[in-house]
mmCIF file of C-alpha atoms and ligand atoms in Angstrom:
data_model
loop_
_atom_site.group_PDB
_atom_site.id
_atom_site.type_symbol
_atom_site.label_atom_id
_atom_site.label_comp_id
_atom_site.label_asym_id
_atom_site.label_seq_id
_atom_site.Cartn_x
_atom_site.Cartn_y
_atom_site.Cartn_z
ATOM 1 C CA MET A 1 11.205 -0.238 65.148
ATOM 2 C CA ARG A 2 11.837 -2.047 68.571
ATOM 3 C CA ARG A 3 9.463 -2.172 71.291
ATOM 4 C CA ILE A 4 9.442 -1.051 74.582
ATOM 5 C CA ASP A 5 7.920 -3.266 77.498
ATOM 6 C CA LEU A 6 6.757 -0.939 80.252
ATOM 7 C CA HIS A 7 5.665 -3.482 82.961
ATOM 8 C CA THR A 8 7.800 -6.334 84.320
ATOM 9 C CA HIS A 9 8.229 -7.778 87.627
ATOM 10 C CA SER A 10 11.563 -9.633 89.226
ATOM 11 C CA THR A 11 12.381 -12.062 92.208
ATOM 12 C CA ALA A 12 11.989 -8.590 94.019
ATOM 13 C CA SER A 13 7.991 -9.278 93.805
ATOM 14 C CA ASP A 14 6.369 -12.389 92.455
ATOM 15 C CA GLY A 15 8.294 -12.464 89.256
ATOM 16 C CA THR A 16 10.838 -15.346 88.968
ATOM 17 C CA PHE A 17 13.607 -13.462 87.166
ATOM 18 C CA THR A 18 15.948 -11.222 88.984
ATOM 19 C CA PRO A 19 16.425 -7.806 87.705
ATOM 20 C CA ARG A 20 19.578 -8.814 86.102
ATOM 21 C CA GLU A 21 18.452 -11.975 84.447
ATOM 22 C CA LEU A 22 15.301 -9.483 83.352
ATOM 23 C CA ILE A 23 18.165 -7.278 81.285
ATOM 24 C CA LYS A 24 19.806 -9.767 79.612
ATOM 25 C CA LEU A 25 16.497 -11.502 78.239
ATOM 26 C CA ALA A 26 15.476 -8.366 77.428
ATOM 27 C CA ARG A 27 18.392 -7.716 75.337
ATOM 28 C CA PHE A 28 18.406 -11.095 73.638
ATOM 29 C CA TYR A 29 14.906 -10.081 72.352
ATOM 30 C CA ARG A 30 16.243 -6.703 71.211
ATOM 31 C CA LEU A 31 13.601 -4.945 73.167
ATOM 32 C CA ALA A 32 14.182 -0.828 73.018
ATOM 33 C CA GLY A 33 13.950 -0.799 76.923
ATOM 34 C CA LEU A 34 12.414 -2.131 80.052
ATOM 35 C CA ALA A 35 10.513 -1.038 82.847
ATOM 36 C CA LEU A 36 10.852 -2.943 86.507
ATOM 37 C CA CYS A 37 7.470 -2.468 88.344
ATOM 38 C CA ASP A 38 7.472 -4.745 91.309
ATOM 39 C CA HIS A 39 4.413 -4.501 93.307
ATOM 40 C CA ASP A 40 4.827 -2.199 96.255
ATOM 41 C CA THR A 41 8.507 -1.849 96.198
ATOM 42 C CA VAL A 42 11.245 -0.446 94.760
ATOM 43 C CA GLU A 43 13.949 -3.061 95.872
ATOM 44 C CA GLY A 44 15.179 -4.462 92.586
ATOM 45 C CA THR A 45 15.717 -1.152 90.587
ATOM 46 C CA ASP A 46 19.333 -0.580 91.934
ATOM 47 C CA GLU A 47 20.334 -3.888 90.642
ATOM 48 C CA PHE A 48 18.314 -3.237 87.188
ATOM 49 C CA GLN A 49 20.094 0.001 87.058
ATOM 50 C CA LYS A 50 23.316 -1.400 87.198
ATOM 51 C CA ALA A 51 22.453 -4.481 84.724
ATOM 52 C CA GLY A 52 21.199 -1.328 82.536
ATOM 53 C CA GLN A 53 24.720 0.031 82.245
ATOM 54 C CA GLU A 54 26.290 -3.250 82.233
ATOM 55 C CA PHE A 55 24.710 -4.164 79.251
ATOM 56 C CA ASP A 56 24.089 -0.884 77.774
ATOM 57 C CA PHE A 57 20.372 -1.466 77.641
ATOM 58 C CA LEU A 58 17.958 1.258 78.489
ATOM 59 C CA ALA A 59 16.541 0.153 81.713
ATOM 60 C CA ILE A 60 13.639 2.490 83.753
ATOM 61 C CA SER A 61 13.119 2.095 87.187
ATOM 62 C CA GLY A 62 9.668 1.924 88.321
ATOM 63 C CA VAL A 63 6.710 -0.207 90.514
ATOM 64 C CA GLU A 64 3.299 -1.192 90.568
ATOM 65 C CA ILE A 65 0.948 0.197 93.268
ATOM 66 C CA SER A 66 -2.586 -2.272 94.646
ATOM 67 C CA LEU A 67 -4.928 0.628 94.937
ATOM 68 C CA GLU A 68 -7.991 0.744 97.174
ATOM 69 C CA PHE A 69 -10.895 0.901 94.208
ATOM 70 C CA LEU A 70 -12.996 -1.654 92.149
ATOM 71 C CA GLY A 71 -11.941 -4.848 91.261
ATOM 72 C CA ILE A 72 -7.918 -5.172 90.363
ATOM 73 C CA THR A 73 -6.942 -1.565 90.436
ATOM 74 C CA HIS A 74 -3.328 -1.406 89.631
ATOM 75 C CA LEU A 75 -1.248 1.790 89.324
ATOM 76 C CA LEU A 76 2.318 2.007 87.544
ATOM 77 C CA GLY A 77 4.870 4.528 88.663
ATOM 78 C CA LEU A 78 7.429 4.987 85.750
ATOM 79 C CA ASN A 79 10.864 7.048 86.823
ATOM 80 C CA LEU A 80 11.857 8.511 83.353
ATOM 81 C CA GLY A 81 15.388 9.611 84.745
ATOM 82 C CA GLN A 82 14.633 12.827 86.800
ATOM 83 C CA THR A 83 16.069 12.707 90.112
ATOM 84 C CA ALA A 84 13.977 10.051 91.732
ATOM 85 C CA GLY A 85 12.594 11.542 95.253
ATOM 86 C CA SER A 86 11.410 9.437 98.136
ATOM 87 C CA LEU A 87 8.788 6.807 98.052
ATOM 88 C CA ALA A 88 8.735 6.039 101.732
ATOM 89 C CA VAL A 89 5.154 5.447 101.783
ATOM 90 C CA LEU A 90 6.170 2.107 99.974
ATOM 91 C CA SER A 91 8.215 0.779 103.100
ATOM 92 C CA ASN A 92 4.612 1.659 104.810
ATOM 93 C CA LEU A 93 2.768 -0.790 102.064
ATOM 94 C CA GLN A 94 5.696 -3.468 103.020
ATOM 95 C CA LYS A 95 5.414 -3.573 106.278
ATOM 96 C CA LEU A 96 1.159 -4.074 106.288
ATOM 97 C CA ARG A 97 2.187 -6.690 103.335
ATOM 98 C CA VAL A 98 4.551 -8.616 106.093
ATOM 99 C CA ASP A 99 0.993 -8.770 108.326
ATOM 100 C CA ARG A 100 -0.808 -9.870 105.747
ATOM 101 C CA ASN A 101 1.415 -12.814 104.818
ATOM 102 C CA GLN A 102 1.563 -13.828 108.488
ATOM 103 C CA LYS A 103 -2.433 -13.943 108.448
ATOM 104 C CA ILE A 104 -2.645 -15.626 105.421
ATOM 105 C CA PHE A 105 0.047 -18.467 107.204
ATOM 106 C CA ASP A 106 -2.106 -18.520 109.962
ATOM 107 C CA LYS A 107 -5.260 -19.236 108.175
ATOM 108 C CA LEU A 108 -3.537 -21.894 106.050
ATOM 109 C CA ARG A 109 -2.173 -23.456 108.994
ATOM 110 C CA GLU A 110 -5.994 -23.118 110.626
ATOM 111 C CA LEU A 111 -7.068 -24.889 107.590
ATOM 112 C CA GLU A 112 -4.305 -27.932 108.385
ATOM 113 C CA PHE A 113 -2.077 -26.909 105.544
ATOM 114 C CA GLU A 114 1.430 -27.723 106.570
ATOM 115 C CA LEU A 115 3.533 -25.079 104.888
ATOM 116 C CA SER A 116 6.722 -24.195 105.817
ATOM 117 C CA TRP A 117 7.257 -20.575 106.110
ATOM 118 C CA ASP A 118 11.140 -21.062 105.163
ATOM 119 C CA ARG A 119 9.997 -22.577 101.952
ATOM 120 C CA ILE A 120 7.662 -20.026 100.726
ATOM 121 C CA ALA A 121 10.311 -17.382 101.101
ATOM 122 C CA GLU A 122 13.005 -19.489 99.372
ATOM 123 C CA ILE A 123 10.174 -19.880 96.653
ATOM 124 C CA SER A 124 9.856 -15.756 96.747
ATOM 125 C CA GLY A 125 13.577 -15.835 95.773
ATOM 126 C CA GLY A 126 14.555 -13.669 98.299
ATOM 127 C CA GLY A 127 12.199 -10.436 97.527
ATOM 128 C CA GLN A 128 8.706 -9.712 98.775
ATOM 129 C CA VAL A 129 6.590 -12.231 99.588
ATOM 130 C CA GLY A 130 3.278 -12.730 97.807
ATOM 131 C CA ARG A 131 0.110 -14.866 97.332
ATOM 132 C CA PRO A 132 1.590 -16.479 93.948
ATOM 133 C CA HIS A 133 4.630 -18.136 96.246
ATOM 134 C CA PHE A 134 1.763 -19.523 98.586
ATOM 135 C CA ALA A 135 0.180 -20.906 95.716
ATOM 136 C CA ARG A 136 3.792 -22.752 94.266
ATOM 137 C CA ALA A 137 4.312 -23.800 97.894
ATOM 138 C CA MET A 138 0.881 -25.380 97.982
ATOM 139 C CA VAL A 139 1.060 -26.920 94.523
ATOM 140 C CA GLU A 140 4.655 -28.471 95.816
ATOM 141 C CA LYS A 141 3.178 -29.951 99.178
ATOM 142 C CA GLY A 142 0.406 -31.667 96.486
ATOM 143 C CA TYR A 143 -2.556 -29.762 98.226
ATOM 144 C CA CYS A 144 -3.036 -28.290 94.764
ATOM 145 C CA HIS A 145 -3.185 -29.597 91.678
ATOM 146 C CA SER A 146 -2.217 -25.886 89.869
ATOM 147 C CA PRO A 147 -1.236 -22.151 91.380
ATOM 148 C CA GLN A 148 -4.530 -21.426 89.600
ATOM 149 C CA GLU A 149 -6.557 -23.934 91.995
ATOM 150 C CA ALA A 150 -4.654 -22.631 95.135
ATOM 151 C CA PHE A 151 -6.118 -19.117 94.062
ATOM 152 C CA ASP A 152 -9.399 -20.199 93.350
ATOM 153 C CA ARG A 153 -9.920 -21.867 96.568
ATOM 154 C CA TYR A 154 -7.625 -20.591 99.058
ATOM 155 C CA LEU A 155 -5.930 -17.677 98.164
ATOM 156 C CA GLY A 156 -8.112 -15.445 95.643
ATOM 157 C CA LYS A 157 -10.955 -12.750 96.725
ATOM 158 C CA LYS A 158 -13.474 -15.918 97.556
ATOM 159 C CA GLY A 159 -11.105 -18.091 98.731
ATOM 160 C CA LEU A 160 -10.799 -19.670 102.479
ATOM 161 C CA ALA A 161 -7.894 -18.105 103.288
ATOM 162 C CA TYR A 162 -8.151 -14.639 101.672
ATOM 163 C CA VAL A 163 -6.667 -11.655 103.683
ATOM 164 C CA ASP A 164 -7.495 -8.148 102.143
ATOM 165 C CA LYS A 165 -4.652 -5.646 102.409
ATOM 166 C CA VAL A 166 -5.080 -1.928 103.195
ATOM 167 C CA ARG A 167 -4.497 0.006 99.975
ATOM 168 C CA PRO A 168 -3.933 3.978 99.177
ATOM 169 C CA ARG A 169 -6.892 5.313 97.188
ATOM 170 C CA PRO A 170 -6.153 6.308 93.089
ATOM 171 C CA ALA A 171 -5.733 10.095 93.770
ATOM 172 C CA GLU A 172 -3.401 9.830 96.821
ATOM 173 C CA ALA A 173 -1.502 7.223 95.071
ATOM 174 C CA ILE A 174 -1.373 9.241 91.852
ATOM 175 C CA ARG A 175 -0.487 12.305 94.004
ATOM 176 C CA PHE A 176 2.715 10.482 95.759
ATOM 177 C CA LEU A 177 3.807 8.866 92.672
ATOM 178 C CA ARG A 178 4.131 12.431 90.749
ATOM 179 C CA GLN A 179 5.740 14.011 94.197
ATOM 180 C CA ALA A 180 8.471 11.517 93.782
ATOM 181 C CA ASN A 181 9.008 12.263 89.852
ATOM 182 C CA PHE A 182 7.456 9.204 89.151
ATOM 183 C CA ALA A 183 5.321 8.941 86.139
ATOM 184 C CA PRO A 184 1.552 7.528 87.022
ATOM 185 C CA VAL A 185 0.120 4.947 84.716
ATOM 186 C CA ILE A 186 -3.103 3.101 85.128
ATOM 187 C CA ALA A 187 -1.938 -0.672 84.657
ATOM 188 C CA HIS A 188 -3.898 -3.279 82.571
ATOM 189 C CA PRO A 189 -7.445 -0.862 82.926
ATOM 190 C CA VAL A 190 -9.700 -3.974 82.124
ATOM 191 C CA SER A 191 -9.048 -5.639 85.452
ATOM 192 C CA ILE A 192 -10.563 -2.675 86.917
ATOM 193 C CA ASN A 193 -14.465 -3.276 87.648
ATOM 194 C CA LEU A 194 -15.863 -0.378 85.744
ATOM 195 C CA ALA A 195 -18.702 -0.169 83.473
ATOM 196 C CA SER A 196 -17.448 1.334 80.137
ATOM 197 C CA GLU A 197 -19.930 4.577 80.679
ATOM 198 C CA LYS A 198 -18.418 5.397 84.155
ATOM 199 C CA TRP A 199 -14.693 5.485 82.387
ATOM 200 C CA PRO A 200 -14.747 8.790 81.373
ATOM 201 C CA GLU A 201 -15.324 11.026 84.519
ATOM 202 C CA THR A 202 -13.282 8.624 86.632
ATOM 203 C CA LEU A 203 -10.454 8.846 84.151
ATOM 204 C CA ALA A 204 -11.383 12.992 84.488
ATOM 205 C CA GLU A 205 -10.724 12.738 88.211
ATOM 206 C CA TRP A 206 -7.614 10.385 87.774
ATOM 207 C CA LYS A 207 -6.138 12.826 85.247
ATOM 208 C CA ALA A 208 -6.561 16.116 87.506
ATOM 209 C CA ALA A 209 -4.799 14.000 90.250
ATOM 210 C CA GLY A 210 -1.987 14.266 87.938
ATOM 211 C CA LEU A 211 -2.211 10.330 85.798
ATOM 212 C CA VAL A 212 -0.235 10.655 82.332
ATOM 213 C CA GLY A 213 -0.912 7.247 80.906
ATOM 214 C CA VAL A 214 -2.977 4.450 80.403
ATOM 215 C CA GLU A 215 -1.395 1.055 79.605
ATOM 216 C CA ALA A 216 -4.054 0.265 76.698
ATOM 217 C CA TYR A 217 -1.591 -2.585 75.404
ATOM 218 C CA HIS A 218 -1.575 -5.041 77.710
ATOM 219 C CA PRO A 219 -1.901 -9.689 77.257
ATOM 220 C CA ASP A 220 -5.050 -9.032 79.673
ATOM 221 C CA HIS A 221 -6.891 -6.779 76.920
ATOM 222 C CA SER A 222 -8.783 -8.281 74.144
ATOM 223 C CA PRO A 223 -8.621 -5.994 70.682
ATOM 224 C CA LYS A 224 -11.614 -4.683 71.694
ATOM 225 C CA ALA A 225 -10.846 -3.352 75.163
ATOM 226 C CA THR A 226 -7.376 -2.174 73.455
ATOM 227 C CA ILE A 227 -9.188 -0.174 70.976
ATOM 228 C CA PHE A 228 -11.500 1.182 73.962
ATOM 229 C CA PHE A 229 -8.581 2.373 76.154
ATOM 230 C CA ARG A 230 -6.534 3.577 73.496
ATOM 231 C CA ASN A 231 -9.370 6.365 72.462
ATOM 232 C CA LEU A 232 -10.590 6.976 75.898
ATOM 233 C CA ALA A 233 -6.568 7.719 76.314
ATOM 234 C CA LYS A 234 -6.717 9.908 73.551
ATOM 235 C CA ARG A 235 -9.911 11.454 74.650
ATOM 236 C CA PHE A 236 -8.650 12.766 77.917
ATOM 237 C CA ASP A 237 -5.066 13.537 76.374
ATOM 238 C CA LEU A 238 -3.213 10.618 78.205
ATOM 239 C CA VAL A 239 -0.500 9.021 76.871
ATOM 240 C CA VAL A 240 -0.709 4.770 75.904
ATOM 241 C CA THR A 241 1.890 2.558 76.901
ATOM 242 C CA ALA A 242 2.256 -1.139 76.265
ATOM 243 C CA GLY A 243 3.125 -3.866 79.036
ATOM 244 C CA SER A 244 3.832 -7.715 79.329
ATOM 245 C CA ASP A 245 3.015 -8.150 82.991
ATOM 246 C CA PHE A 246 6.330 -10.540 82.604
ATOM 247 C CA HIS A 247 6.487 -12.710 85.758
ATOM 248 C CA GLY A 248 8.674 -15.405 84.434
ATOM 249 C CA ALA A 249 7.571 -19.083 84.946
ATOM 250 C CA ASN A 250 4.715 -17.466 87.439
ATOM 251 C CA LYS A 251 2.670 -16.220 84.584
ATOM 252 C CA LYS A 252 2.155 -17.495 81.121
ATOM 253 C CA VAL A 253 3.236 -14.334 78.946
ATOM 254 C CA PRO A 254 6.437 -14.119 77.279
ATOM 255 C CA LEU A 255 8.916 -10.914 77.521
ATOM 256 C CA SER A 256 8.832 -11.067 73.845
ATOM 257 C CA TRP A 257 5.177 -10.339 74.025
ATOM 258 C CA VAL A 258 5.398 -6.460 73.022
ATOM 259 C CA LYS A 259 7.367 -7.855 69.977
ATOM 260 C CA ASP A 260 4.092 -9.105 68.275
ATOM 261 C CA HIS A 261 1.147 -7.112 70.024
ATOM 262 C CA SER A 262 2.404 -3.208 70.479
ATOM 263 C CA PRO A 263 3.314 -0.624 67.889
ATOM 264 C CA LEU A 264 5.522 1.340 70.747
ATOM 265 C CA GLY A 265 8.906 1.861 70.709
ATOM 266 C CA VAL A 266 10.736 4.443 72.940
ATOM 267 C CA SER A 267 8.993 7.953 71.793
ATOM 268 C CA VAL A 268 6.198 6.703 74.289
ATOM 269 C CA LEU A 269 8.867 7.694 77.069
ATOM 270 C CA GLU A 270 9.280 11.331 75.187
ATOM 271 C CA SER A 271 5.799 11.710 75.353
ATOM 272 C CA LEU A 272 5.503 10.612 79.110
ATOM 273 C CA ARG A 273 7.867 13.070 80.423
ATOM 274 C CA ALA A 274 6.430 15.532 78.148
ATOM 275 C CA LYS A 275 3.319 15.159 80.245
ATOM 276 C CA LEU A 276 5.021 15.664 83.493
ATOM 277 C CA THR A 277 6.831 18.724 82.642
ATOM 278 C CA SER A 278 3.433 20.253 81.073
ATOM 279 C CA SER A 279 1.079 19.632 83.810
HETATM 280 P P1 AMP B 1 -0.339 -10.124 96.290
HETATM 281 O O1 AMP B 1 0.558 -8.899 95.980
HETATM 282 O O2 AMP B 1 -0.049 -11.166 97.142
HETATM 283 O O3 AMP B 1 -1.614 -9.718 96.423
HETATM 284 O O4 AMP B 1 -0.481 -11.290 94.662
HETATM 285 C C1 AMP B 1 -1.185 -10.725 93.471
HETATM 286 C C2 AMP B 1 -0.268 -11.552 92.592
HETATM 287 O O5 AMP B 1 -1.104 -12.543 92.201
HETATM 288 C C3 AMP B 1 -0.899 -10.954 91.138
HETATM 289 O O6 AMP B 1 -0.137 -10.675 90.597
HETATM 290 C C4 AMP B 1 -1.319 -12.211 90.433
HETATM 291 O O7 AMP B 1 0.117 -12.593 89.764
HETATM 292 C C5 AMP B 1 -1.781 -13.275 91.475
HETATM 293 N N1 AMP B 1 -3.310 -13.306 91.358
HETATM 294 C C6 AMP B 1 -4.239 -12.599 92.004
HETATM 295 N N2 AMP B 1 -5.158 -12.453 91.546
HETATM 296 C C7 AMP B 1 -5.217 -14.147 91.293
HETATM 297 C C8 AMP B 1 -5.962 -15.359 90.797
HETATM 298 N N3 AMP B 1 -7.452 -14.873 91.008
HETATM 299 N N4 AMP B 1 -5.847 -16.138 89.804
HETATM 300 C C9 AMP B 1 -4.676 -16.310 89.732
HETATM 301 N N5 AMP B 1 -3.523 -15.031 90.183
HETATM 302 C C10 AMP B 1 -3.982 -14.470 90.957
HETATM 303 FE FE1 FE B 2 2.181 -10.025 90.127
HETATM 304 FE FE1 FE B 3 -1.079 -5.590 88.066
HETATM 305 ZN ZN1 ZN B 4 1.886 -6.138 87.262
#
């Protein structure tokens, strides 16, 4: 059975492949389909859909939204073919991002790093700029040995140039995705800083808001974590999904990840669609 990957990034956010290149690569690996889930933007989805048609490949438009919650809480929104409504709220998130990038840039300047804004934009590949692009610019200038060091010292939550961003709360984001006909799926739940005994009540709350799936298969999940979230999804009648969270050269995981780590094929899309129509 061919596997499906419901979480990837392109140059529209912090991936290093264009949406079209992603489709070509997914086809090369003989995947069953691919979802494009760039951070807080759907700007890559037109090119992604066109490439899907060009190469006769199942291309699912999506988004990954950062939420105001414990630790790193990300929500995937997947458009499964229904007419997509407006995600106008994203343009607001993008404006906030532009302000945040300016603040990060200023803080780095105050720390006497001489970075060129044009170069950072160039590194981003023309899409929305995020911290990984700052990290690469810093490595390029010799200020850090690796992007990870740039995050640990400067860009990460405890870093000297960290700037928080304004994010929607989980229930709010789940609702606006549903209104726009995007299936809300909680991304890499292991990154959420929530004790295991708190998970049932939290998921119940998000399900009531309209959550339909849980990304139990993700490169950051240990086998134990995968089983934990699979069982939890089952208990709350939520759909289990798999994603590589592919970022190209910005992360080590290959796009072929789902082939070796996930049992899921296209039928997962039917399960997600059924949830959208039944709840
Ligand atoms: P941004 O969207 O600008 O907040 O950047 C988020 C991206 O930065 C994530 O998708 C990760 O790829 C990367 N990232 C965030 N925190 C870290 C960290 N502590 N170490 C390495 N990469 C990180
Ligand atoms: Fe990312
Ligand atoms: Fe994420
Ligand atoms: Zn992601």
